[in-house]
Coordinates of C-alpha atoms in Angstrom, one line a residue:
X128 CA -26.6 5.7 6.4
X129 CA -25.3 8.3 4.0
X130 CA -24.4 7.2 0.5
X131 CA -21.9 9.5 -1.3
X132 CA -21.3 9.4 -5.1
X133 CA -18.3 9.8 -7.1
X134 CA -18.3 13.3 -8.6
X135 CA -19.8 15.0 -5.4
X136 CA -18.2 17.0 -2.8
X137 CA -16.6 14.8 -0.2
X138 CA -18.1 15.0 3.3
X139 CA -16.0 17.2 5.6
X140 CA -14.6 15.1 8.5
X141 CA -12.9 15.6 11.7
X142 CA -10.9 12.7 13.2
X143 CA -8.7 12.5 16.2
X144 CA -5.0 11.8 15.3
X145 CA -2.5 9.6 17.2
X146 CA -1.1 12.8 18.6
X147 CA -4.7 13.8 19.8
X148 CA -4.7 16.6 17.3
X149 CA -7.6 16.8 14.8
X150 CA -7.2 15.7 11.2
X151 CA -9.6 17.4 8.8
X152 CA -10.4 17.3 5.1
X153 CA -9.3 20.9 4.8
X154 CA -5.8 19.9 6.1
X155 CA -5.4 18.4 2.6
X156 CA -6.6 21.2 0.5
X157 CA -4.6 21.3 -2.7
X158 CA -3.5 17.7 -2.3
X159 CA -5.2 14.5 -3.4
X160 CA -6.2 12.3 -0.4
X161 CA -6.8 8.6 -0.1
X162 CA -8.9 7.6 2.9
X163 CA -8.4 4.0 3.9
X164 CA -11.1 2.9 6.3
X165 CA -10.4 -0.3 8.0
X166 CA -12.3 -2.4 10.7
X167 CA -9.8 -2.8 13.5
X168 CA -6.1 -2.4 14.1
X169 CA -3.9 -5.5 14.7
X170 CA -6.0 -7.8 12.6
X171 CA -4.3 -9.5 9.6
X172 CA -6.1 -8.0 6.7
X173 CA -6.2 -4.5 8.1
X174 CA -2.4 -4.7 8.7
X175 CA -2.0 -5.9 5.1
X176 CA -4.2 -3.0 3.9
X177 CA -2.2 -0.3 5.7
X178 CA 1.3 -1.8 5.1
X179 CA 0.5 -2.0 1.3
X180 CA -0.6 1.7 1.4
X181 CA 2.6 2.5 3.3
X182 CA 4.7 0.7 0.7
X183 CA 3.0 2.6 -2.1
X184 CA 4.0 6.0 -0.4
X185 CA 6.5 6.9 -3.2
X186 CA 3.9 6.4 -5.9
X187 CA 1.4 8.5 -3.9
X188 CA 3.8 11.3 -3.3
X189 CA 4.6 11.5 -7.1
X190 CA 0.8 11.9 -7.7
X191 CA 0.5 14.8 -5.1
X192 CA -1.4 12.4 -2.7
X193 CA -1.4 11.6 1.0
X194 CA -3.0 8.7 2.9
X195 CA -5.0 8.8 6.0
X196 CA -6.1 5.5 7.7
X197 CA -9.4 5.6 9.5
X198 CA -10.9 3.1 12.1
X199 CA -13.1 3.3 15.2
X200 CA -10.1 2.2 17.3
X201 CA -8.9 4.8 20.0
X202 CA -6.2 7.1 19.0
X203 CA -4.0 5.3 21.6
X204 CA -4.5 1.9 19.9
X205 CA -3.9 3.5 16.5
X206 CA -0.7 5.1 17.8
X207 CA 0.8 1.7 18.9
X208 CA -0.5 0.1 15.6
X209 CA 1.3 2.8 13.5
X210 CA 4.5 2.5 15.4
X211 CA 4.6 -1.2 15.3
X212 CA 4.1 -1.2 11.5
X213 CA 6.2 1.9 10.8
X214 CA 3.5 3.6 9.0
X215 CA 4.5 7.0 7.5
X216 CA 1.0 8.5 7.2
X217 CA -1.5 9.6 9.7
X218 CA -4.1 7.4 11.4
X219 CA -7.3 9.0 12.6
X220 CA -9.7 7.6 15.1
X221 CA -13.4 7.7 14.3
X222 CA -14.3 6.5 17.8
X223 CA -17.6 8.4 17.6
X224 CA -18.3 6.7 14.2
X225 CA -19.5 9.9 12.6
X226 CA -17.1 9.9 9.7
X227 CA -17.7 6.2 9.0
X228 CA -21.4 7.1 9.0
X229 CA -20.9 10.2 6.8
X230 CA -19.0 8.1 4.2
X231 CA -21.5 5.3 4.3
X232 CA -19.2 2.6 5.7
X233 CA -20.3 2.1 9.2
X234 CA -21.0 -1.7 9.6
X235 CA -24.3 -2.1 11.3
X236 CA -24.7 -5.9 10.8
X237 CA -23.4 -8.6 13.2
X238 CA -20.0 -10.1 12.9
X239 CA -19.2 -12.5 15.6
X240 CA -21.3 -10.4 17.9
X241 CA -19.7 -7.1 17.0
X242 CA -21.1 -4.1 15.1
X243 CA -20.4 -0.5 14.6
X244 CA -17.0 -0.6 13.0
X245 CA -15.7 0.8 9.7
X246 CA -16.1 -1.5 6.7
X247 CA -13.0 -1.9 4.7
X248 CA -13.0 0.7 2.1
X249 CA -11.0 3.4 0.2
X250 CA -11.9 6.8 -1.1
X251 CA -9.8 9.1 -3.3
X252 CA -10.6 12.8 -2.9
X253 CA -9.0 15.2 -5.3
X254 CA -7.3 18.5 -4.5
X255 CA -10.5 20.4 -4.6
X256 CA -12.5 18.1 -2.3
X257 CA -14.3 16.1 -4.9
X258 CA -14.8 12.3 -4.5
X259 CA -13.1 10.6 -7.4
X260 CA -13.0 7.0 -6.4
X261 CA -15.0 4.9 -3.9
X262 CA -14.7 1.1 -3.1
X263 CA -16.0 -0.9 -0.2
X264 CA -15.0 -4.5 -0.1
X265 CA -16.4 -7.7 1.5
X266 CA -14.0 -7.2 4.4
X267 CA -11.6 -10.0 3.5
X268 CA -10.6 -8.4 0.2
X269 CA -8.2 -5.4 0.0
X270 CA -9.3 -2.3 -1.9
X271 CA -7.8 -2.2 -5.4
X272 CA -4.5 -0.3 -5.1
X273 CA -4.1 -0.4 -8.9
X274 CA -7.4 1.4 -9.4
X275 CA -6.6 4.0 -6.7
X276 CA -3.2 4.8 -8.4
X277 CA -5.1 4.9 -11.8
X278 CA -7.6 7.3 -10.4
X279 CA -4.7 9.5 -9.0
X280 CA -2.7 9.4 -12.3
X281 CA -5.8 10.7 -14.2
X282 CA -6.6 13.6 -12.0

């Protein structure tokens, strides 16, 4: 599994959006981007993670930043999840698990007999495509939204 380092160019990615259109890193050129990887839609901590990011939207907009949520769920599941939680940012399906692997967050252990999902993590990519913040949690803990905002404020 790849290990990416703060200060390096962020890996390009191509996700499938809930509208079945591609979501790519180049879509955000000139903007700061927060990638929120989460294990599975409709689980309690994942819902809390994305709803917290949704509530911080005004802060992110003032910092020239947008959010994309990423999981291995299908785009159809993500569409329902987004609508039920009134999310105002895009969710991208990494159904083929390539982006999670490229970002070093594809879980390959065994959790209740399941494997191959995205670990809970957050990445801040600046307007030039450079990784400025990286955090992967134990799965039960949310990424530090304060550290994400602090990183964005200092770009």
